[in-house]
Coordinates of C-alpha atoms and ligand atoms in Angstrom, one line a residue:
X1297 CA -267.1 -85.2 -147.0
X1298 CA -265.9 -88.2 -144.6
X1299 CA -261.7 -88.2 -144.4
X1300 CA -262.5 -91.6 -145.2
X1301 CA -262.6 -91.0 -148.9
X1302 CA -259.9 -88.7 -148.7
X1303 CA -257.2 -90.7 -149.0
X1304 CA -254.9 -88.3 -147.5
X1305 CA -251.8 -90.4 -147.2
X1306 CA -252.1 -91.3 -151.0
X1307 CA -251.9 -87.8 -151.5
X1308 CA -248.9 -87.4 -148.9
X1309 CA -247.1 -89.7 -151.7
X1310 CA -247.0 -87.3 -154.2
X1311 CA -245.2 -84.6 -152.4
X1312 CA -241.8 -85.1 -152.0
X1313 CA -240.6 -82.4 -149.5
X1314 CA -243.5 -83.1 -147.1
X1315 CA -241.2 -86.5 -145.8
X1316 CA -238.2 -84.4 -145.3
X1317 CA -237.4 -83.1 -141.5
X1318 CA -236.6 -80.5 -140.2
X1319 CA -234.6 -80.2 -136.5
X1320 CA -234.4 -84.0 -136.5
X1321 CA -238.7 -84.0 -136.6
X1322 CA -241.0 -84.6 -139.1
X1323 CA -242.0 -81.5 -141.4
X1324 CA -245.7 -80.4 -140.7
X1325 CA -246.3 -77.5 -143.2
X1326 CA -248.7 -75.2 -142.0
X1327 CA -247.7 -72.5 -144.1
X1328 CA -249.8 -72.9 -147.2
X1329 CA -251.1 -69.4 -147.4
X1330 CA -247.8 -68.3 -148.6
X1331 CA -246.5 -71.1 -150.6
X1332 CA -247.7 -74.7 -151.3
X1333 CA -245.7 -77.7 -151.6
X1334 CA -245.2 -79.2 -155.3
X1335 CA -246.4 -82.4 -156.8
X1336 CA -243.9 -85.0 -158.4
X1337 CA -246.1 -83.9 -161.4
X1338 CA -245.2 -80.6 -161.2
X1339 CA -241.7 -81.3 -160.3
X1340 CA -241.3 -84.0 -163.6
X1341 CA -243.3 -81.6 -165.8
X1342 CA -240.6 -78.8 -165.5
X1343 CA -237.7 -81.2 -165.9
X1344 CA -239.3 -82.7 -168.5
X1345 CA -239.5 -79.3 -170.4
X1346 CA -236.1 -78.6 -169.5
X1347 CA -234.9 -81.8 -170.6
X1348 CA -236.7 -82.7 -174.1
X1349 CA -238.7 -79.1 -174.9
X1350 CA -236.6 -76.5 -174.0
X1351 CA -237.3 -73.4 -176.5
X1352 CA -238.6 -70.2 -177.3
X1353 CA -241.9 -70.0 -177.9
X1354 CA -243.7 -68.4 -181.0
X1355 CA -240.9 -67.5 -182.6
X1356 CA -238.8 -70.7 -184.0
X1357 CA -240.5 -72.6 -187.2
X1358 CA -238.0 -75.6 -186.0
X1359 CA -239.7 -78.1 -184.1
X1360 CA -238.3 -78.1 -180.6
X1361 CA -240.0 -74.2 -180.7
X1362 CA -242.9 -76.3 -182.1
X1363 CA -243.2 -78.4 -179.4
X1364 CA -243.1 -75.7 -176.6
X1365 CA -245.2 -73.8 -178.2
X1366 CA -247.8 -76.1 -178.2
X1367 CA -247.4 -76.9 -174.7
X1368 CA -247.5 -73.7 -173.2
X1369 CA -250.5 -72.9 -175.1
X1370 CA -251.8 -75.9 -174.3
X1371 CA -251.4 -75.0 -170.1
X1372 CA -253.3 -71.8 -171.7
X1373 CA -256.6 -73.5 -172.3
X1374 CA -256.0 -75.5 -169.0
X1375 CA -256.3 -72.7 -167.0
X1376 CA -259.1 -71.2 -168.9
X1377 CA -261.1 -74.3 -168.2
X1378 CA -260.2 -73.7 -164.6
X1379 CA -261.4 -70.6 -164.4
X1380 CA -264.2 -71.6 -166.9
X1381 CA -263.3 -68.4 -168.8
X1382 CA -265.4 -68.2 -172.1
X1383 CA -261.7 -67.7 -174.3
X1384 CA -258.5 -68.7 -174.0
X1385 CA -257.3 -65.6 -175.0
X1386 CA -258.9 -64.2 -172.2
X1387 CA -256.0 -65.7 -169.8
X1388 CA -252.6 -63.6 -169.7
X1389 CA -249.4 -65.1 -168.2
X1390 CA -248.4 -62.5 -165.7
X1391 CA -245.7 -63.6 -162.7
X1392 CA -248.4 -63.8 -160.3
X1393 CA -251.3 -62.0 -158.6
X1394 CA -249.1 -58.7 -157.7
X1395 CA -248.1 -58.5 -161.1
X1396 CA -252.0 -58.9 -162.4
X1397 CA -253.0 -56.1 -159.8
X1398 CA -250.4 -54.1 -161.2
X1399 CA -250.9 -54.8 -164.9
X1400 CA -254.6 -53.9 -164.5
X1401 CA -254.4 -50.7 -162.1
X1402 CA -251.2 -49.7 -164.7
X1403 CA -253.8 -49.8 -168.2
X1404 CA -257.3 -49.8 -167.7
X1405 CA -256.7 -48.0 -164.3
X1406 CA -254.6 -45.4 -165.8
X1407 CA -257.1 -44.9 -168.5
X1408 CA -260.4 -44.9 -166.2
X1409 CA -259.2 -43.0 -163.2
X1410 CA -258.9 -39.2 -163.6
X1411 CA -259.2 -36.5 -161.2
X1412 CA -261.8 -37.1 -158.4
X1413 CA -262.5 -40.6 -159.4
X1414 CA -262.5 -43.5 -156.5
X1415 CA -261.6 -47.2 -156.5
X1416 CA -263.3 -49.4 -153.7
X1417 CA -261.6 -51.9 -151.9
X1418 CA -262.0 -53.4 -148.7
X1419 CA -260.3 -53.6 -144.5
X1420 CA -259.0 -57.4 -145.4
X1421 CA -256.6 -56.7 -148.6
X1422 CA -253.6 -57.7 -149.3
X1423 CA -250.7 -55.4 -150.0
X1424 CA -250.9 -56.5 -153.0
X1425 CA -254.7 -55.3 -153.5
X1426 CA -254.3 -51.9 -151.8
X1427 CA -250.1 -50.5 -153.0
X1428 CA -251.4 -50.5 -157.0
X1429 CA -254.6 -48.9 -156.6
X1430 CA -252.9 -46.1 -154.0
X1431 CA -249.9 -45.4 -156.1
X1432 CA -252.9 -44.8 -159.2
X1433 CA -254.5 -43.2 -156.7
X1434 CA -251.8 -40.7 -155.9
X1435 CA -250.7 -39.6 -159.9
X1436 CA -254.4 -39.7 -161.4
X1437 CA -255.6 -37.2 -157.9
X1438 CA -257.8 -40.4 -157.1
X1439 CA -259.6 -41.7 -153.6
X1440 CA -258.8 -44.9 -152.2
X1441 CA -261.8 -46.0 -150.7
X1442 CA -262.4 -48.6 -148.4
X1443 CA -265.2 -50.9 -147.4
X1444 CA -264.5 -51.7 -143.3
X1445 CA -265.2 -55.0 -141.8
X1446 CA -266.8 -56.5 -138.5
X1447 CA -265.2 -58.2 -135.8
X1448 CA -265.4 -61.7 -137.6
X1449 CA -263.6 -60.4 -140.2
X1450 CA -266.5 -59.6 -142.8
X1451 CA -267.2 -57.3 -145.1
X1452 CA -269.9 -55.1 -144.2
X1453 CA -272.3 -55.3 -147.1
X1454 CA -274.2 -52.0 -146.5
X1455 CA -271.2 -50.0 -145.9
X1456 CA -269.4 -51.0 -149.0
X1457 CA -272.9 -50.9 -151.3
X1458 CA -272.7 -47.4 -149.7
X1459 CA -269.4 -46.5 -151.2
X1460 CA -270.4 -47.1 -154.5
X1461 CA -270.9 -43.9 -156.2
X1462 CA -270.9 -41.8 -159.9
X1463 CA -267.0 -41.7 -159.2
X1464 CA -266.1 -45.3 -158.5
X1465 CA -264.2 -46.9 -161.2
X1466 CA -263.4 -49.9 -160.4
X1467 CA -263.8 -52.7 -157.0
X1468 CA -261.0 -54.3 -156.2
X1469 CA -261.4 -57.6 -153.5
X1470 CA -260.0 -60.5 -152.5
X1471 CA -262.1 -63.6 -153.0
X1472 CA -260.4 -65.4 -149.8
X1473 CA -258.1 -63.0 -147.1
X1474 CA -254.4 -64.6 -146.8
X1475 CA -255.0 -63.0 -143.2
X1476 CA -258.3 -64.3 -141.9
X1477 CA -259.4 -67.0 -144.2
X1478 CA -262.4 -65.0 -144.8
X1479 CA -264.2 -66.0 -148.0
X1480 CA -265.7 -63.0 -149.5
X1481 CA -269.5 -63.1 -151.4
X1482 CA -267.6 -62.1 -154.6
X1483 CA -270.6 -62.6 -156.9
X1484 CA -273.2 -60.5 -154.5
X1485 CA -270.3 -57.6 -154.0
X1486 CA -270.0 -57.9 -158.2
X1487 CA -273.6 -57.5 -159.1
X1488 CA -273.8 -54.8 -156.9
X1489 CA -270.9 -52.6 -158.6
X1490 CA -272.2 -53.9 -162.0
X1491 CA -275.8 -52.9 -161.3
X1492 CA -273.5 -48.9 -161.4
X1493 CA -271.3 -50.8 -164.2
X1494 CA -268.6 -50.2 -162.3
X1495 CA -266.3 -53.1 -163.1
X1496 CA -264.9 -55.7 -160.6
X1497 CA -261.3 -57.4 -159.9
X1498 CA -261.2 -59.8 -158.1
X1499 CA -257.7 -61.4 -156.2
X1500 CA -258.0 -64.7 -156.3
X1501 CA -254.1 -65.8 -154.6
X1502 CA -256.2 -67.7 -151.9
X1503 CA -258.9 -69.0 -153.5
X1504 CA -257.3 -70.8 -156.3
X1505 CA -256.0 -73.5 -154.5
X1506 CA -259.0 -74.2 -152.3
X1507 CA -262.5 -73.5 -154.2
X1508 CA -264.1 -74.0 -157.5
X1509 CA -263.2 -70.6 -159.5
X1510 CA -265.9 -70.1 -162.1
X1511 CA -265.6 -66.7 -163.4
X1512 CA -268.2 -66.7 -165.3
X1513 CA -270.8 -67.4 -162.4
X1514 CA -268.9 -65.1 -160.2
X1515 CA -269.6 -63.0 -163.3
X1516 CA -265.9 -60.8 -162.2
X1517 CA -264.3 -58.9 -164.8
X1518 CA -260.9 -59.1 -163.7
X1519 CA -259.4 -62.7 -161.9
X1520 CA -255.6 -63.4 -160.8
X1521 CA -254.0 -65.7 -158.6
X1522 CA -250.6 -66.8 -158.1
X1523 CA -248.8 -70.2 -159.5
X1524 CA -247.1 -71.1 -156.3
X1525 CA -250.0 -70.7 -154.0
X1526 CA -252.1 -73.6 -156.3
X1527 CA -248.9 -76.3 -156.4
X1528 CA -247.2 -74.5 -159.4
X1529 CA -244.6 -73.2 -160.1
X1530 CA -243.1 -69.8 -158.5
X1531 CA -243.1 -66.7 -160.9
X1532 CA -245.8 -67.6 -163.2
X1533 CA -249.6 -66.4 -162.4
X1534 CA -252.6 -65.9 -164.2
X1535 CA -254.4 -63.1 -164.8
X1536 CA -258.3 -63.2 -166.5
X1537 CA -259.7 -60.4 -168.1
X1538 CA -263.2 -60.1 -170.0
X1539 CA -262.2 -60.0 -173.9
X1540 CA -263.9 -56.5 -174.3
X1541 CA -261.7 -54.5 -171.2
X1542 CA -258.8 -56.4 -172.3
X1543 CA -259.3 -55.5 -175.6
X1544 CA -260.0 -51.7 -174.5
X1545 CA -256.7 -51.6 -172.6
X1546 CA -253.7 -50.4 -173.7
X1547 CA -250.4 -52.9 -173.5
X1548 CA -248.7 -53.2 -169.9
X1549 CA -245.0 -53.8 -170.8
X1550 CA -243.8 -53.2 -174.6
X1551 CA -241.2 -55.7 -176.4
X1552 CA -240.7 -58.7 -178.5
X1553 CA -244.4 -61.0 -178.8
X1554 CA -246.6 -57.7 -177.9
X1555 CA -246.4 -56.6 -181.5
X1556 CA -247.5 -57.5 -184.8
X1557 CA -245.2 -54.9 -186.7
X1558 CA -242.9 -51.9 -185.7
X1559 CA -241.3 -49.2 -187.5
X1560 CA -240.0 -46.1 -186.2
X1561 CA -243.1 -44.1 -187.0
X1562 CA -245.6 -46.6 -185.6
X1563 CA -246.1 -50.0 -184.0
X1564 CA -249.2 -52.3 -184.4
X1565 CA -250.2 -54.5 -181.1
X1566 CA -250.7 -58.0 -181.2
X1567 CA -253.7 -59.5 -180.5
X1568 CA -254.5 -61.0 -177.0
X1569 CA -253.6 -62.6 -175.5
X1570 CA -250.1 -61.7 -176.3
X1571 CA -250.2 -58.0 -176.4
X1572 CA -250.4 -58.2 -172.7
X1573 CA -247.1 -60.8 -173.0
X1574 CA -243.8 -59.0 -174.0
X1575 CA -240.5 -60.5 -173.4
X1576 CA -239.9 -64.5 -173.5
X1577 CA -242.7 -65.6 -171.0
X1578 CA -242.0 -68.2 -167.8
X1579 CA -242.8 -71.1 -170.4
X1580 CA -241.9 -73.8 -167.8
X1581 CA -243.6 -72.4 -165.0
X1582 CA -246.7 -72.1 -167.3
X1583 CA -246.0 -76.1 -168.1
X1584 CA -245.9 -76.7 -164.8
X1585 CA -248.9 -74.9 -163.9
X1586 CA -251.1 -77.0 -166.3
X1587 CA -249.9 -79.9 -164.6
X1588 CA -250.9 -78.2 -161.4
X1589 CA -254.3 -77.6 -161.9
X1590 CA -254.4 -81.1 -163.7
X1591 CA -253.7 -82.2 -160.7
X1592 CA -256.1 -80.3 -158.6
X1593 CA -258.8 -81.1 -161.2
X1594 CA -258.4 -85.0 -161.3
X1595 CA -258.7 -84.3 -157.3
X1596 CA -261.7 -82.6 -157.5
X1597 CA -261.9 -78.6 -155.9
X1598 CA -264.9 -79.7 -154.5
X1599 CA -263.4 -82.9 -152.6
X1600 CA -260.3 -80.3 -151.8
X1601 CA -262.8 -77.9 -150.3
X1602 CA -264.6 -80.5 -148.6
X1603 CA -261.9 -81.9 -147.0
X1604 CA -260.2 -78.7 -146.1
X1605 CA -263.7 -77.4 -144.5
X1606 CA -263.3 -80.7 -142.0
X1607 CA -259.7 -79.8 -141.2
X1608 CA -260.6 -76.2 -140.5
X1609 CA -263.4 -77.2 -138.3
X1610 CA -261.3 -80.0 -136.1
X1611 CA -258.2 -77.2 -136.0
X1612 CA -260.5 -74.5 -134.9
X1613 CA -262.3 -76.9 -132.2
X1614 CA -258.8 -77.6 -130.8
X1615 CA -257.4 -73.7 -131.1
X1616 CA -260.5 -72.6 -129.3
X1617 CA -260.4 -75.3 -126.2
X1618 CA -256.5 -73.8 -125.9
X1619 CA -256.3 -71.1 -122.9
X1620 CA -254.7 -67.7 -124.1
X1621 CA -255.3 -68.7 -127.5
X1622 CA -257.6 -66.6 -129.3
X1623 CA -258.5 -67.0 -133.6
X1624 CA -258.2 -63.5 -135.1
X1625 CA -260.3 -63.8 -138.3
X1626 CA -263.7 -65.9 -137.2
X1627 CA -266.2 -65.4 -140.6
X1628 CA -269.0 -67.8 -141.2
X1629 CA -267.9 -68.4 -144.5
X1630 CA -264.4 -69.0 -143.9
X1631 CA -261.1 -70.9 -145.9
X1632 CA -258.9 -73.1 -144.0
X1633 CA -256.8 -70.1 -142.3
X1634 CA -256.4 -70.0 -138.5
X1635 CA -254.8 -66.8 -137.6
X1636 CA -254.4 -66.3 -133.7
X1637 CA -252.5 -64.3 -130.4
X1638 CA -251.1 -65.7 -128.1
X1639 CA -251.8 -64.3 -125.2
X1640 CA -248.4 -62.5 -123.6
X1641 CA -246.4 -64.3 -126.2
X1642 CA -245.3 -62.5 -129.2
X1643 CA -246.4 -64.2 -132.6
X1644 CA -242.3 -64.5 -133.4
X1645 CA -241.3 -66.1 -130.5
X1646 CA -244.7 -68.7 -131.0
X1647 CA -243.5 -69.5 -134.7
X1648 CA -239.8 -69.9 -133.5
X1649 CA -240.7 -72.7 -131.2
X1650 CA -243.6 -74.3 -133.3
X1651 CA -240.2 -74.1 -135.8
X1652 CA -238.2 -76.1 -133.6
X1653 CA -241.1 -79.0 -132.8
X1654 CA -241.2 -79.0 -136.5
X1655 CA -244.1 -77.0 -137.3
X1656 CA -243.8 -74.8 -140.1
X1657 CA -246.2 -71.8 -139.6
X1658 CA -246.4 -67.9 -140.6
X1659 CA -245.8 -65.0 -137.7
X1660 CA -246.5 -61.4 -138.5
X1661 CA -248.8 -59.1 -140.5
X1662 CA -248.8 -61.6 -142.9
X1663 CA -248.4 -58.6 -145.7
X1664 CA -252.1 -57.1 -144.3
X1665 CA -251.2 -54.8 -141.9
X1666 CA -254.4 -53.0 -141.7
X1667 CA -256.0 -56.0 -141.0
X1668 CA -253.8 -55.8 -137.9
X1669 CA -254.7 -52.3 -136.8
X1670 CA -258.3 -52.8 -137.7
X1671 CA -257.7 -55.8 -134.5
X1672 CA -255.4 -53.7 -132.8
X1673 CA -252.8 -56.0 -132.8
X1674 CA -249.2 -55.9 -133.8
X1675 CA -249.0 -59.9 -135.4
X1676 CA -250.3 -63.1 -135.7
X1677 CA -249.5 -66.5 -136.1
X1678 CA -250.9 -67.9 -139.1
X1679 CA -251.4 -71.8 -139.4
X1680 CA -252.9 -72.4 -143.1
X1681 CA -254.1 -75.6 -144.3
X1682 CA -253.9 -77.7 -147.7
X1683 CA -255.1 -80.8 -149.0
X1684 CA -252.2 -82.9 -147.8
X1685 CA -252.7 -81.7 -144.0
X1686 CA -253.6 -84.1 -141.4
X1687 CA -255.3 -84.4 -138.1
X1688 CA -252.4 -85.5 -136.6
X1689 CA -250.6 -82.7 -138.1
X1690 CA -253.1 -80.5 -136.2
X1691 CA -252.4 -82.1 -133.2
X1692 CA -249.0 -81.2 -133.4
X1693 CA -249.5 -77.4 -133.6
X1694 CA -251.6 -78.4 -130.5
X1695 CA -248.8 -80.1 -128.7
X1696 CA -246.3 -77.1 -129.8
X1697 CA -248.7 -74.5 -128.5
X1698 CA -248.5 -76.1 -125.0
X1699 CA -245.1 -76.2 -125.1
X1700 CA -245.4 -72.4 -126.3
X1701 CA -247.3 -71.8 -122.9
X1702 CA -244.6 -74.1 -120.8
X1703 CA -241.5 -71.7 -122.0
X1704 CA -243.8 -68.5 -120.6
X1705 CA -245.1 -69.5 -117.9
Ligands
PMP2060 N1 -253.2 -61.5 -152.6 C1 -253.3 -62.3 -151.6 C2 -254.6 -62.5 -150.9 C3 -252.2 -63.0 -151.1 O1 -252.3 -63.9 -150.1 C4 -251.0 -62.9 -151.8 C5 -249.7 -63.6 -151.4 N2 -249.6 -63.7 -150.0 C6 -250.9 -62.0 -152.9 C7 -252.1 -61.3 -153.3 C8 -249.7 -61.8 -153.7 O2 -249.3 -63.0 -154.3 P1 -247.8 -63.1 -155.0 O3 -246.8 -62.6 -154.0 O4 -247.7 -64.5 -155.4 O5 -247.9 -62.1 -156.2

């Protein structure tokens, strides 16, 4: 797509915090991959809540309890429309995409994994997608096993159709590494575990915000991603599940909303896609999710994807001419992540002075830390890109990194 009709500094408009400054210079937030700036749509749709809808949800017959209910499950069928999920019942509010790991390796991991029995992941996880399966791993007497990567920072197809076997129980990947940008063939890697029937999650934190997530193409039986990563709001999240696993599993948390009756002798679930919901749920932050990927919709994920594609390729062309620069993380199929060393310059001391010309990036093992050993490295710095990034912002990490290369001379 031409930047031409992307009208980026429209866009700039609608985020607040990006005009702010920091050390007397102009923000340039580079750090997407770990949070995203909000839209004022996000930002009015939670005071709005606060301020005219503010209830409990499912529980009140008077109308303010009405009116939230309504509206969070009304951000419900948004997000199952985003995820072009066949129910809405299929989507379960979970604090984000460590909590829909967890919830899924805690109930239908618990239940499939017995003695022996393996779950596949691969080199580029997330802590986040290798902790829940190691800890089930660890009480049920289980095998981690995991799927290595090349150089580029790709999965290596034949090696993890290889690890396959009559004892996997369930694939666990990310769509889209926080650490490499690489951008996984989720629906090839799925077929292949579901030609076994071996089910597939999928960890969608970085995908969310930047691609199309159909999960019925990807045809994934498990899908969660974080609100605060996609211009929502922090602890809300999503996680998808196909109507007959989630109906399989047993309950994650118990509590008010997860039941439809208890006594001492017995209690009766609800249905889902609350039985999966105790406790009073993040109704705001669901609110203000909808009005998230409301916003990313009447963008377009494929003008967003489009346009972050040509801002990867210019900041990758400009990291590559740099001397003593070198991109950790270099997949053909790649998000808009540009993870690099500095040479003789420890990541820190890069990000503090990129701080300090205004440049907001990430420096360390960005919470992958075998992704570093598999590079033999101790850190990176981590630019990450969004749809309100500019070329010139680009050119700014440039100019910082030369003055990176000034102070250690
Ligand atoms: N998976 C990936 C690939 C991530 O990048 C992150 C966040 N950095 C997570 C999972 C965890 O997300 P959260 O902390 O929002 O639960």
């Amino acid at each position: 797509m031409s930047g031409s009709s992307w009208d980026v500094e429209r866009i700039r408009k609608d985020f607040p915090i990006l005009h702010e400054e920091v050390h007397g210079k102009p923000l340039v937030y580079l750090d997407n991959a770990a949070t995203s700036q909000k839209p004022n749509v996000v930002i009015e749709a939670l005071v709005d809540y606060y301020a005219k809808q503010n209830s409990n949800v499912h529980r009140g017959l008077h109308q303010l309890s009405e009116r939230a209910t309504e509206a969070y499950e009304e951000a419900r069928v948004r997000i199952q429309r985003f995820l072009n999920a066949a129910h809405s019942r299929e989507i379960i509010f979970v604090r984000g995409a460590t909590e829909g790991i967890n919830l899924v390796a805690q109930t239908y991991g618990r239940r499939a994994v017995r003695a022996g029995d393996e779950v596949v992941i691969t080199a580029l996880e997330h802590h986040s997608n290798i902790v829940p399966w190691q800890m089930l791993c660890e009480e049920k007497h289980g095998t981690l096993r995991v799927a290595p990567i090349n150089d580029a920072g790709e999965v290596d197809f034949e090696a993890y159709e290889a690890l396959l076997g009559e004892r996997t129980r369930l694939v666990a990947i990310a769509h889209v590494s926080n650490a490499l940008g690489t951008i996984l063939p989720v629906h090839r890697m799925s077929e292949t575990a579901h030609r076994r029937d071996i089910p597939v999650l999928v960890d969608g934190a970085q995908a969310a915000p930047h691609l199309c997530v159909d999960v019925q193409a990807l045809d994934c039986d498990f899908y969660t991603f974080s609100g605060h990563k996609t211009y929502g709001p922090t602890g809300i999240g999503v996680l998808y599940g196909k109507t007959e696993l989630l109906e399989q599993m047993p309950p994650f948390h118990g509590g008010g909303d997860m039941i439809k009756s208890v006594s001492f002798e017995k209690t009766i679930y609800n249905d889902l896609p609350y039985k999966f919901e105790a406790g009073t749920p993040h109704v705001a932050g669901a609110i203000g999710l909808g009005a998230a990927l409301g916003y990313l919709e009447d963008l377009g994920l494929d003008r967003i994807a489009a346009y972050e594609h040509e801002l990867l390729v210019y900041a990758t062309d400009r990291l590559s001419s740099l001397p003593g620069v070198r991109l950790i993380g270099t997949a053909r199929d790649k998000a808009a992540v540009l993870s690099f060393v500095v040479e003789g310059v420890h990541a820190h001391d890069v990000g503090t002075i990129l701080d300090l010309e205004g440049v907001a990036v990430r420096a360390g093992h960005h919470c992958a830390m075998p992704v570093m050993t598999r590079f033999d490295i101790a850190a990176t710095t981590r630019a990450s890109l969004a749809l309100y990034n500019t070329r010139e912002e680009i050119d700014l990490l440039t100019r910082g990194l030369g003055k990176v290369r000034e102070v250690f001379r």
